[in-house]
Coordinates of C-alpha atoms in Angstrom, one line a residue:
M1229 CA 0.0 0.0 0.0
H1230 CA 1.5 3.4 -1.0
S1231 CA 1.0 5.5 2.1
R1232 CA 2.9 7.7 4.4
L1233 CA 3.1 6.2 7.9
R1234 CA 2.7 9.0 10.4
G1235 CA 4.4 7.8 13.6
H1236 CA 1.0 7.3 15.3
V1237 CA -1.7 8.6 13.1
R1238 CA -5.5 8.7 13.4
W1239 CA -8.6 6.6 13.4
I1240 CA -12.0 6.5 15.1
A1241 CA -13.1 8.1 18.4
I1242 CA -11.6 5.5 20.7
V1243 CA -10.2 8.0 23.2
A1244 CA -8.3 6.9 26.3
I1245 CA -10.5 8.3 29.1
L1246 CA -8.4 9.1 32.0
T1247 CA -9.5 8.5 35.6
L1248 CA -7.2 10.9 37.5
A1249 CA -6.6 11.0 41.2
V1250 CA -5.7 14.6 42.0
V1251 CA -3.7 14.7 45.3
A1252 CA -2.7 17.8 47.2
C1253 CA 1.0 17.2 47.9
G1254 CA 3.1 19.2 50.3
G1255 CA 5.9 20.0 47.9
G1256 CA 7.3 16.7 46.4
A1257 CA 6.0 14.8 43.4
T1258 CA 4.8 11.9 45.5
T1259 CA 1.6 10.6 43.9
T1260 CA -1.3 8.4 44.5
T1261 CA -2.0 6.2 41.6
T1262 CA -5.2 5.0 40.1
A1263 CA -5.5 2.8 37.0
A1264 CA -6.6 4.2 33.7
P1265 CA -9.5 2.3 32.2
A1266 CA -8.4 0.4 29.2
A1267 CA -9.7 0.7 25.7
T1268 CA -10.4 -3.0 25.8
T1269 CA -11.0 -5.6 28.4
A1270 CA -9.9 -8.6 26.4
A1271 CA -7.4 -9.3 23.7
P1272 CA -8.6 -11.0 20.5
A1273 CA -8.0 -14.8 20.4
A1274 CA -5.6 -14.4 17.4
T1275 CA -3.0 -12.5 19.4
T1276 CA -0.8 -13.3 22.3
A1277 CA -0.8 -9.7 23.6
A1278 CA -2.3 -9.3 27.0
P1279 CA -5.4 -7.1 27.5
A1280 CA -5.2 -4.0 29.5
T1281 CA -6.0 -4.4 33.2
T1282 CA -6.9 -2.2 36.1
Q1283 CA -4.6 -3.5 38.9
A1284 CA -2.3 -0.8 40.2
P1285 CA 1.3 -1.9 40.6
T1286 CA 3.1 -2.2 43.9
T1287 CA 6.1 0.1 43.6
T1288 CA 8.2 2.3 45.9
Q1289 CA 7.1 5.9 46.0
V1290 CA 9.8 8.3 44.9
D1291 CA 10.0 12.0 44.3
Q1292 CA 9.8 12.7 40.6
E1293 CA 9.4 15.8 38.4
G1294 CA 6.1 16.1 36.7
V1295 CA 2.4 16.6 37.2
F1296 CA 1.1 13.6 35.3
F1297 CA 2.6 10.2 35.6
V1298 CA 2.5 7.0 33.6
T1299 CA 3.7 3.8 35.3
M1300 CA 4.3 0.7 33.3
E1301 CA 5.2 -2.8 34.4
I1302 CA 7.2 -4.7 31.8
S1303 CA 6.6 -8.4 31.3
P1304 CA 9.0 -10.5 33.4
E1305 CA 9.6 -12.7 30.3
A1306 CA 10.2 -9.8 27.8
A1307 CA 13.7 -10.1 26.3
W1308 CA 15.7 -9.0 23.3
A1309 CA 16.7 -11.5 20.6
D1310 CA 20.1 -11.9 22.2
G1311 CA 18.6 -13.0 25.5
V1312 CA 19.1 -9.8 27.4
P1313 CA 15.9 -8.8 29.4
V1314 CA 13.9 -5.8 28.3
T1315 CA 14.1 -3.4 31.2
A1316 CA 13.0 0.0 32.4
D1317 CA 16.3 1.4 31.2
D1318 CA 15.4 0.5 27.6
F1319 CA 12.1 2.5 28.0
I1320 CA 14.0 5.5 29.4
F1321 CA 16.6 5.2 26.7
T1322 CA 13.9 5.2 24.0
W1323 CA 12.5 8.5 25.3
Q1324 CA 16.0 9.9 25.5
T1325 CA 16.9 8.8 22.0
I1326 CA 13.7 10.4 20.6
M1327 CA 14.5 13.6 22.4
N1328 CA 18.2 13.7 21.5
P1329 CA 18.6 16.8 19.3
D1330 CA 21.5 15.1 17.5
W1331 CA 19.1 12.6 15.9
D1332 CA 16.9 13.4 13.0
I1333 CA 13.7 12.0 14.5
T1334 CA 10.5 12.3 12.4
S1335 CA 8.4 13.5 15.4
R1336 CA 9.0 14.0 19.1
E1337 CA 5.3 14.8 19.8
G1338 CA 4.3 13.5 23.2
F1339 CA 7.8 12.6 24.2
N1340 CA 8.6 16.3 24.4
K1341 CA 6.1 16.5 27.2
I1342 CA 8.0 14.0 29.4
V1343 CA 10.2 15.7 32.0
S1344 CA 11.4 12.7 33.9
G1345 CA 11.9 9.0 33.6
V1346 CA 12.6 6.7 36.7
A1347 CA 13.3 3.0 36.9
L1348 CA 11.3 2.0 40.0
D1349 CA 12.9 -1.5 39.5
D1350 CA 14.3 -3.4 36.5
K1351 CA 10.8 -4.1 35.2
T1352 CA 8.9 -1.0 36.3
V1353 CA 9.3 2.4 34.8
R1354 CA 7.5 5.7 35.5
F1355 CA 7.5 8.8 33.3
G1356 CA 6.5 12.2 34.5
Y1357 CA 4.9 14.7 32.1
S1358 CA 4.7 18.4 32.3
E1359 CA 0.9 18.3 31.8
V1360 CA -1.9 15.8 31.5
Y1361 CA -1.4 13.9 28.2
A1362 CA -4.5 12.2 27.0
P1363 CA -3.1 10.1 24.2
W1364 CA -0.4 8.4 26.3
Q1365 CA -1.5 4.9 25.3
N1366 CA -1.1 5.7 21.6
Q1367 CA 2.3 7.3 22.4
W1368 CA 3.6 4.0 23.8
T1369 CA 2.8 1.9 20.8
T1370 CA 6.2 3.3 19.8
S1371 CA 8.9 0.6 19.3
I1372 CA 11.1 0.3 22.4
L1373 CA 14.8 0.4 21.6
P1374 CA 17.6 -1.8 23.0
K1375 CA 19.9 0.4 25.1
H1376 CA 22.7 -2.1 25.2
E1377 CA 22.8 -2.3 21.4
L1378 CA 22.3 1.3 20.5
E1379 CA 24.0 3.3 23.3
G1380 CA 27.0 5.2 21.9
K1381 CA 26.0 4.5 18.2
D1382 CA 25.0 7.1 15.6
F1383 CA 21.3 6.7 15.5
N1384 CA 21.1 8.7 12.3
T1385 CA 23.0 5.9 10.4
Y1386 CA 23.4 2.8 12.5
W1387 CA 20.0 1.2 11.6
N1388 CA 19.8 2.6 8.0
D1389 CA 20.5 -0.8 6.4
A1390 CA 19.4 -3.2 9.1
I1391 CA 17.6 -3.3 12.4
T1392 CA 20.3 -5.1 14.3
L1393 CA 18.3 -6.2 17.4
G1394 CA 14.7 -6.4 18.5
S1395 CA 12.4 -8.1 20.9
G1396 CA 9.9 -9.3 18.3
P1397 CA 9.2 -12.7 16.7
F1398 CA 11.5 -12.2 13.8
V1399 CA 15.1 -10.8 13.3
F1400 CA 16.6 -9.0 10.3
D1401 CA 18.6 -11.2 8.0
S1402 CA 19.3 -9.3 4.8
W1403 CA 18.3 -6.6 2.4
T1404 CA 19.1 -7.0 -1.3
K1405 CA 18.4 -3.5 -2.6
D1406 CA 15.7 -3.3 -5.3
Q1407 CA 15.0 -7.0 -4.8
N1408 CA 13.9 -8.1 -1.4
I1409 CA 14.2 -8.1 2.4
K1410 CA 14.5 -11.3 4.4
L1411 CA 13.5 -11.8 8.0
V1412 CA 14.1 -15.0 10.0
K1413 CA 12.5 -16.4 13.1
N1414 CA 13.8 -15.2 16.4
D1415 CA 14.7 -18.5 18.1
N1416 CA 14.9 -16.6 21.5
Y1417 CA 11.5 -15.1 21.2
W1418 CA 10.0 -14.7 24.7
R1419 CA 6.5 -15.7 23.7
K1420 CA 5.0 -18.7 22.0
S1421 CA 5.1 -18.4 18.2
G1422 CA 4.0 -20.2 15.1
D1423 CA 6.2 -22.4 12.8
V1424 CA 7.0 -19.9 10.1
Q1425 CA 10.8 -19.8 9.8
E1426 CA 11.4 -16.9 7.4
I1427 CA 9.6 -14.0 5.8
I1428 CA 10.8 -12.9 2.3
I1429 CA 9.5 -9.5 1.1
P1430 CA 10.1 -8.9 -2.6
F1431 CA 9.4 -5.4 -4.0
I1432 CA 6.7 -5.4 -6.7
E1433 CA 5.4 -1.9 -7.4
E1434 CA 3.0 -2.5 -10.4
S1435 CA -0.5 -3.6 -9.2
Q1436 CA -1.1 -6.0 -12.1
T1437 CA 2.4 -7.5 -11.7
Q1438 CA 1.5 -8.1 -8.0
V1439 CA -1.7 -10.1 -9.0
A1440 CA 0.2 -12.1 -11.6
A1441 CA 2.8 -13.0 -8.9
L1442 CA 0.1 -14.1 -6.5
R1443 CA -1.6 -16.1 -9.3
G1444 CA 1.7 -17.8 -10.1
R1445 CA 2.4 -18.5 -6.4
E1446 CA 5.6 -16.4 -6.7
I1447 CA 4.3 -14.7 -3.6
D1448 CA 2.0 -16.1 -0.8
M1449 CA 0.3 -12.8 0.2
F1450 CA 0.1 -9.1 -0.5
Y1451 CA -1.4 -5.9 0.8
P1452 CA -1.9 -3.7 -2.2
Q1453 CA -3.9 -0.6 -3.0
P1454 CA -7.5 -1.8 -3.2
Q1455 CA -8.9 -1.6 -6.7
L1456 CA -12.0 -3.3 -8.1
S1457 CA -10.2 -5.1 -11.0
L1458 CA -7.6 -6.4 -8.5
V1459 CA -10.2 -7.6 -6.0
E1460 CA -12.1 -9.3 -8.8
Q1461 CA -9.0 -11.1 -10.1
V1462 CA -8.0 -12.3 -6.6
A1463 CA -11.6 -13.5 -5.9
Q1464 CA -11.1 -16.0 -8.8
L1465 CA -7.9 -17.5 -7.5
P1466 CA -8.4 -20.9 -5.9
G1467 CA -7.1 -21.3 -2.4
V1468 CA -6.8 -17.6 -1.7
T1469 CA -8.4 -15.9 1.2
Y1470 CA -8.9 -12.1 1.2
E1471 CA -10.3 -9.3 3.3
V1472 CA -11.6 -5.9 2.2
G1473 CA -11.8 -3.7 5.3
A1474 CA -12.8 -0.2 6.2
G1475 CA -9.5 1.1 7.6
P1476 CA -8.1 4.2 9.2
V1477 CA -6.6 5.2 5.9
W1478 CA -7.8 8.3 4.1
E1479 CA -7.0 9.4 0.6
H1480 CA -6.6 13.1 -0.1
F1481 CA -5.1 15.9 -2.3
D1482 CA -2.5 18.1 -0.6
F1483 CA -1.7 21.7 -1.7
N1484 CA 1.8 23.0 -1.4
E1485 CA 1.8 26.5 -0.1
D1486 CA 5.4 27.1 -1.3
N1487 CA 3.7 27.8 -4.6
P1488 CA 2.6 31.5 -4.4
L1489 CA -0.7 30.7 -6.1
L1490 CA -1.6 27.8 -3.8
A1491 CA -0.5 30.0 -0.8
Q1492 CA -3.8 31.9 -1.5
A1493 CA -6.9 30.4 0.0
F1494 CA -9.1 31.4 -3.0
V1495 CA -6.9 29.4 -5.3
R1496 CA -7.1 26.3 -3.1
Q1497 CA -10.8 26.7 -2.8
A1498 CA -11.2 27.1 -6.6
V1499 CA -9.1 24.0 -7.3
S1500 CA -11.1 22.1 -4.7
M1501 CA -14.4 23.0 -6.3
G1502 CA -13.0 22.1 -9.7
I1503 CA -12.6 18.4 -8.7
D1504 CA -15.5 16.1 -8.8
R1505 CA -14.9 14.0 -5.7
E1506 CA -18.3 12.1 -6.1
S1507 CA -17.2 10.9 -9.5
I1508 CA -13.9 9.7 -8.0
V1509 CA -15.6 7.8 -5.2
D1510 CA -18.1 6.3 -7.8
A1511 CA -15.2 5.1 -10.0
I1512 CA -12.7 3.9 -7.4
I1513 CA -14.5 3.0 -4.1
R1514 CA -18.2 2.3 -4.5
P1515 CA -17.7 -0.7 -6.8
M1516 CA -16.1 -2.3 -3.7
R1517 CA -18.0 -0.5 -1.0
P1518 CA -21.4 0.8 -2.2
E1519 CA -22.0 2.7 1.0
A1520 CA -18.8 4.7 0.7
E1521 CA -19.1 8.5 1.0
V1522 CA -16.9 11.5 0.2
L1523 CA -14.9 12.3 3.3
Q1524 CA -15.7 15.7 4.6
N1525 CA -13.4 15.9 7.7
S1526 CA -9.6 15.5 8.2
I1527 CA -9.9 14.3 11.8
W1528 CA -12.7 11.8 12.0
M1529 CA -13.8 9.1 9.5
T1530 CA -17.3 9.0 8.1
G1531 CA -19.8 7.2 10.4
T1532 CA -17.9 7.6 13.6
T1533 CA -19.2 9.2 16.7
F1534 CA -17.5 12.6 16.4
Y1535 CA -17.7 13.0 12.6
E1536 CA -18.9 16.4 11.3
D1537 CA -19.1 17.6 7.7
H1538 CA -16.7 20.5 7.2
F1539 CA -15.5 20.2 3.6
S1540 CA -18.7 19.9 1.6
Q1541 CA -18.5 23.6 1.1
W1542 CA -15.9 22.7 -1.5
D1543 CA -18.0 20.1 -3.3
Y1544 CA -17.8 20.1 -7.1
N1545 CA -19.1 23.4 -8.4
P1546 CA -17.3 24.5 -11.6
E1547 CA -19.4 27.7 -11.9
A1548 CA -18.5 28.8 -8.4
A1549 CA -14.8 28.0 -9.0
V1550 CA -14.7 30.2 -12.1
K1551 CA -16.6 33.0 -10.4
L1552 CA -14.1 32.9 -7.5
L1553 CA -11.1 33.1 -9.8
E1554 CA -12.5 36.0 -11.7
E1555 CA -13.6 37.9 -8.6
N1556 CA -10.0 37.7 -7.5
G1557 CA -8.7 39.2 -10.8
C1558 CA -7.7 36.1 -12.6
T1559 CA -8.1 36.2 -16.4
K1560 CA -8.2 33.3 -18.9
G1561 CA -5.3 33.2 -21.4
S1562 CA -5.5 32.3 -25.1
D1563 CA -4.8 28.7 -24.2
G1564 CA -7.8 28.5 -21.9
I1565 CA -5.8 28.5 -18.7
Y1566 CA -6.4 31.2 -16.1
V1567 CA -3.6 33.5 -15.1
C1568 CA -3.6 34.9 -11.5
D1569 CA -1.1 37.5 -10.3
G1570 CA 1.0 36.9 -13.5
E1571 CA 1.2 33.1 -13.0
R1572 CA -0.5 30.4 -15.1
M1573 CA -2.8 28.1 -13.1
S1574 CA -0.6 25.1 -14.0
F1575 CA 0.4 22.7 -11.3
K1576 CA 2.7 19.7 -10.9
W1577 CA 0.6 16.7 -9.7
V1578 CA 2.6 14.1 -7.8
T1579 CA 1.6 10.6 -6.8
T1580 CA 2.9 7.0 -6.8
A1581 CA 3.6 5.4 -10.2
G1582 CA 2.0 2.1 -11.1
N1583 CA -1.1 2.7 -9.0
E1584 CA -4.1 2.3 -11.3
A1585 CA -6.6 3.9 -8.8
R1586 CA -4.4 7.1 -8.4
E1587 CA -3.8 7.3 -12.2
L1588 CA -7.6 7.3 -12.7
Q1589 CA -8.1 9.8 -9.9
F1590 CA -5.6 12.1 -11.7
E1591 CA -7.4 11.7 -15.0
I1592 CA -10.8 12.6 -13.5
A1593 CA -9.4 15.6 -11.7
Q1594 CA -7.3 16.7 -14.8
A1595 CA -10.4 16.7 -17.0
T1596 CA -12.7 18.6 -14.6
L1597 CA -10.0 21.1 -13.8
K1598 CA -9.1 21.7 -17.4
A1599 CA -12.8 22.5 -18.1
I1600 CA -12.6 25.4 -15.7
G1601 CA -9.2 26.7 -16.9
I1602 CA -6.8 25.0 -14.4
E1603 CA -4.0 22.7 -15.7
V1604 CA -2.4 19.8 -13.8
N1605 CA 0.5 17.8 -15.2
A1606 CA 1.4 14.3 -14.0
A1607 CA 4.7 13.9 -12.2
F1608 CA 4.4 10.3 -10.9
G1609 CA 7.3 8.4 -9.3
P1610 CA 8.1 5.4 -7.2
A1611 CA 7.1 5.5 -3.5
S1612 CA 10.8 5.5 -2.4
E1613 CA 11.3 8.8 -4.4
V1614 CA 8.1 10.7 -3.9
F1615 CA 8.0 9.9 -0.1
S1616 CA 11.6 10.7 0.5
D1617 CA 12.1 13.4 3.1
E1618 CA 13.5 15.8 0.5
A1619 CA 10.6 15.4 -1.8
F1620 CA 7.7 15.0 0.7
F1621 CA 8.6 18.2 2.6
G1622 CA 10.0 19.9 -0.5
G1623 CA 8.8 23.1 -2.2
R1624 CA 7.2 23.7 -5.5
D1625 CA 10.2 22.3 -7.4
Y1626 CA 9.0 18.9 -6.1
W1627 CA 5.3 19.1 -6.1
D1628 CA 2.3 21.4 -6.1
I1629 CA -0.5 18.9 -5.6
F1630 CA 0.2 15.6 -3.9
N1631 CA -2.2 12.6 -3.9
F1632 CA -1.5 10.0 -1.2
A1633 CA -3.1 8.5 2.0
W1634 CA -2.5 8.9 5.7
V1635 CA -2.6 5.7 7.8
G1636 CA -4.3 6.0 11.2
S1637 CA -4.5 4.8 14.8
P1638 CA -7.1 4.8 17.5
D1639 CA -6.3 8.4 18.6
P1640 CA -6.1 11.5 16.4
A1641 CA -3.2 12.9 18.5
G1642 CA -0.6 11.3 16.3
A1643 CA -1.6 13.6 13.5
N1644 CA -1.4 16.8 15.5
T1645 CA 1.8 18.1 14.0
L1646 CA 0.2 18.2 10.6
Y1647 CA -1.6 21.3 11.8
Y1648 CA 1.3 23.0 13.6
C1649 CA 2.9 26.1 12.3
E1650 CA 6.3 25.2 13.7
G1651 CA 8.1 21.9 14.3
E1652 CA 10.7 19.4 13.2
A1653 CA 9.9 19.3 9.5
P1654 CA 12.8 20.3 7.3
S1655 CA 10.8 23.3 6.2
G1656 CA 10.4 24.4 9.9
F1657 CA 6.7 23.6 10.0
G1658 CA 5.1 21.0 12.2
D1659 CA 6.7 17.5 12.1
L1660 CA 4.2 16.2 9.5
N1661 CA 3.2 19.5 7.9
N1662 CA 4.2 19.0 4.3
L1663 CA 1.6 21.6 3.3
R1664 CA 3.5 24.5 4.8
Y1665 CA 0.1 25.6 6.1
C1666 CA -0.1 27.9 9.1
N1667 CA -3.2 29.1 11.0
E1668 CA -2.3 30.2 14.5
E1669 CA -5.8 29.5 15.8
V1670 CA -5.8 26.0 14.3
D1671 CA -2.4 25.4 15.8
A1672 CA -3.5 26.5 19.3
L1673 CA -6.7 24.5 19.2
I1674 CA -5.0 21.3 18.2
R1675 CA -2.2 21.7 20.8
S1676 CA -4.8 22.2 23.5
T1677 CA -6.3 18.7 22.9
D1678 CA -3.4 16.9 24.5
A1679 CA -4.3 18.0 28.0
M1680 CA -8.1 17.3 27.6
A1681 CA -9.2 14.1 29.5
D1682 CA -12.8 14.5 28.6
P1683 CA -13.3 12.8 25.1
V1684 CA -16.3 14.9 24.2
E1685 CA -14.6 18.2 24.9
R1686 CA -11.5 16.9 23.1
A1687 CA -13.5 15.9 20.0
A1688 CA -15.3 19.2 19.9
T1689 CA -12.0 21.0 20.0
Y1690 CA -10.7 18.9 17.2
N1691 CA -13.8 19.6 15.2
K1692 CA -13.5 23.3 15.8
A1693 CA -10.0 23.2 14.5
D1694 CA -11.0 21.1 11.5
K1695 CA -13.7 23.5 10.5
L1696 CA -11.1 26.3 10.3
F1697 CA -8.8 24.0 8.5
A1698 CA -11.6 23.2 6.0
D1699 CA -12.5 26.9 5.6
D1700 CA -8.9 27.5 4.5
A1701 CA -9.1 24.5 2.1
A1702 CA -5.7 23.5 3.3
L1703 CA -6.1 20.1 1.6
L1704 CA -9.0 18.2 0.1
P1705 CA -10.1 14.9 1.7
L1706 CA -11.4 12.2 -0.8
Y1707 CA -12.5 9.1 1.0
Q1708 CA -11.8 6.6 3.7
K1709 CA -9.7 4.1 1.8
P1710 CA -10.5 0.4 2.2
T1711 CA -7.7 -2.0 2.9
F1712 CA -7.1 -5.2 1.0
F1713 CA -5.2 -8.2 2.3
A1714 CA -4.9 -11.5 0.4
W1715 CA -3.1 -14.7 1.2
Y1716 CA -3.1 -18.4 0.3
N1717 CA -5.1 -20.3 2.9
D1718 CA -2.4 -22.9 3.6
I1719 CA -1.0 -20.1 5.8
K1720 CA -2.9 -20.0 9.0
G1721 CA -3.3 -16.9 11.2
P1722 CA -3.2 -13.8 9.0
K1723 CA -5.8 -11.1 9.6
D1724 CA -6.0 -7.6 8.4
N1725 CA -5.2 -4.8 10.8
A1726 CA -6.2 -1.5 9.2
T1727 CA -4.3 0.7 11.7
Q1728 CA -0.7 1.9 11.3
I1729 CA 0.3 -1.4 12.9
G1730 CA -0.5 -3.2 9.6
P1731 CA -0.9 -6.8 8.6
F1732 CA 2.2 -8.1 10.5
W1733 CA 0.5 -7.2 13.8
N1734 CA 0.1 -11.0 14.8
I1735 CA 2.9 -12.4 12.6
Q1736 CA 4.0 -14.5 15.6
D1737 CA 0.8 -16.5 15.3
W1738 CA 1.3 -17.5 11.6
S1739 CA 1.8 -21.1 10.8
G1740 CA 1.5 -23.7 8.0
K1741 CA 4.5 -22.9 5.9
D1742 CA 8.2 -22.6 6.6
T1743 CA 8.8 -19.7 4.2
V1744 CA 6.2 -17.0 3.6
I1745 CA 6.7 -14.6 0.7
F1746 CA 4.9 -11.2 1.2
G1747 CA 4.8 -9.0 -1.9
S1748 CA 5.3 -5.3 -1.1
D1749 CA 4.4 -2.5 -3.4
Q1750 CA 7.2 -0.3 -2.0
Q1751 CA 10.8 -0.5 -0.9
P1752 CA 12.1 1.4 2.1
L1753 CA 14.7 4.0 1.6
I1754 CA 16.2 3.1 5.0
M1755 CA 15.3 0.6 7.7
N1756 CA 15.1 3.0 10.7
S1757 CA 11.5 3.9 11.0
F1758 CA 12.2 6.7 13.6
L1759 CA 13.9 8.8 10.9
P1760 CA 12.0 10.8 8.2
D1761 CA 13.2 8.7 5.3
G1762 CA 12.1 5.6 7.2
N1763 CA 8.5 6.9 7.5
L1764 CA 6.9 4.6 4.9
F1765 CA 4.3 1.9 5.3
A1766 CA 6.9 -0.7 4.3
N1767 CA 9.1 0.4 7.2
G1768 CA 6.2 -0.2 9.5
L1769 CA 5.9 -3.8 8.3
I1770 CA 9.5 -4.5 9.0
A1771 CA 9.5 -2.8 12.4
E1772 CA 6.4 -4.6 13.5
A1773 CA 8.0 -8.0 12.9
I1774 CA 11.2 -7.1 14.8
L1775 CA 10.4 -4.5 17.4
E1776 CA 7.6 -4.2 20.0
G1777 CA 6.0 -1.3 21.9
A1778 CA 4.4 -1.2 25.4
F1779 CA 1.0 -1.3 23.6
T1780 CA -0.1 -2.6 20.3
I1781 CA -3.4 -2.1 18.5
T1782 CA -5.8 -4.8 17.4
P1783 CA -7.9 -5.0 14.2
E1784 CA -10.8 -3.9 16.4
F1785 CA -8.9 -0.7 17.1
E1786 CA -8.3 -1.5 20.7
Y1787 CA -5.1 -0.9 22.7
V1788 CA -3.7 -4.1 24.3
Y1789 CA -0.5 -4.6 26.2
D1790 CA 2.5 -5.8 24.3
L1791 CA 5.8 -5.6 26.2
I1792 CA 4.0 -4.7 29.4
V1793 CA 1.6 -6.4 31.7
N1794 CA 0.1 -3.3 33.4
A1795 CA -0.1 0.5 33.1
T1796 CA -1.5 3.2 35.3
V1797 CA -1.7 6.9 35.4
S1798 CA -1.8 9.4 38.2
V1799 CA -1.7 13.2 38.8
S1800 CA 0.2 15.2 41.4
G1801 CA -1.2 18.5 42.6

């Protein structure tokens, strides 16, 4: 699937509701702890992850900086592939690595709110935050790093070609550039696992080539962009099981405000009204999901509790688009293309090459935009190029309009930096803000949600920000993209997980075949998923097989324990 993986991105309104015991303290940071209710009370049968519980740990009280505290008990059995136990020091080292200014981390959001980390014992760690942090569970789906392996190493380069050590069910074996990646079973894995001995991941970017490879049993499974023709072909293959799911993946068109035309709201609004999104959904999605709707919100998916329609003001309306351009002094040239402020309304349209659905989306948009005097020109490329840090966050020399998808998680907080005016992006904007968009009111509203424990208040604030974002036509949402996962049914255990965790979420449970070949439609630039050039969906697959977080996310969009057996929160007053 060609998508940008946003550290921890967004999905439906499953917000971690915090039960906080506010204790008046006489000066120190000694706290009384109460358990946070879990997003789930039972793990699905297909996974070995433990469900969240409500028992508070027995730990020694210590003075610690912070006003909000998260205490986590690590599984006594949790260990790295070299047999060394996973300890509290590894959790603290992970936080320190993410916050180290020498390392080119994609996003430090959430971790920049931690002011202290204390190992209460080898298997218990407590972090103090500068304020209440509602999405703490989502934060700790982050892969935990092995301190004894990485301490003293250059994190900007050491894992570029291989993840040298993890705690997950597989270990990294080899990467033959432009051909495949090979993972082998972790013989020291600390939990029970299936009988798959190796995973081979060949790179096959063309969608029809992927189907041909599955048909010829050159691959055992794949996770491509969902397209009707592809689904129909796979449905005819004997012995193949497939799932089409409604995932936390949303397709959209981005506008690059480095272009002086697109930096003006009226231009973005006119372009938006010149694109027939209903026709795109009809052609691409409704043949697979007849109930699909045009997405009108950039925070919540259609049909979810907090969803509100904010973007329908920019539904297809060619007459209104032309009127808006002319009201702002644009004039049509002899070639039929408008000129605004001395610049032709001609834009470079970037997306991933070899993707039939996105090629069709471009053709539909190109035709309707041309009819109103706006020109778009295709500049497609492989995922490894268009999603490179340089290109993704680049200026108008790289792209004007970018069509791709964000991949989500059970909490919208992972996407917050998309709306920030300042941050860690190479352009100086928010960590994920490739748009170069800035609205100070939107920025302030989004930032305020981190400290909101009430999910209704928090959702209302997100929606207020999204309404302003929509008024600016900062981007144009298209639809909630289905996910598509297909595999030969002699392999037991696969199940789609449409969050950022991906289809390798329960890879430890797979069985039935010694070698499984997973066809990938993209190749990573580097292996290190903490770095910007490692922020692709393919990196998430590899990391999920090798590394583990405190929490993981199930296909039901529930947080369950992964490396830990208990977690609690508390507040000091």
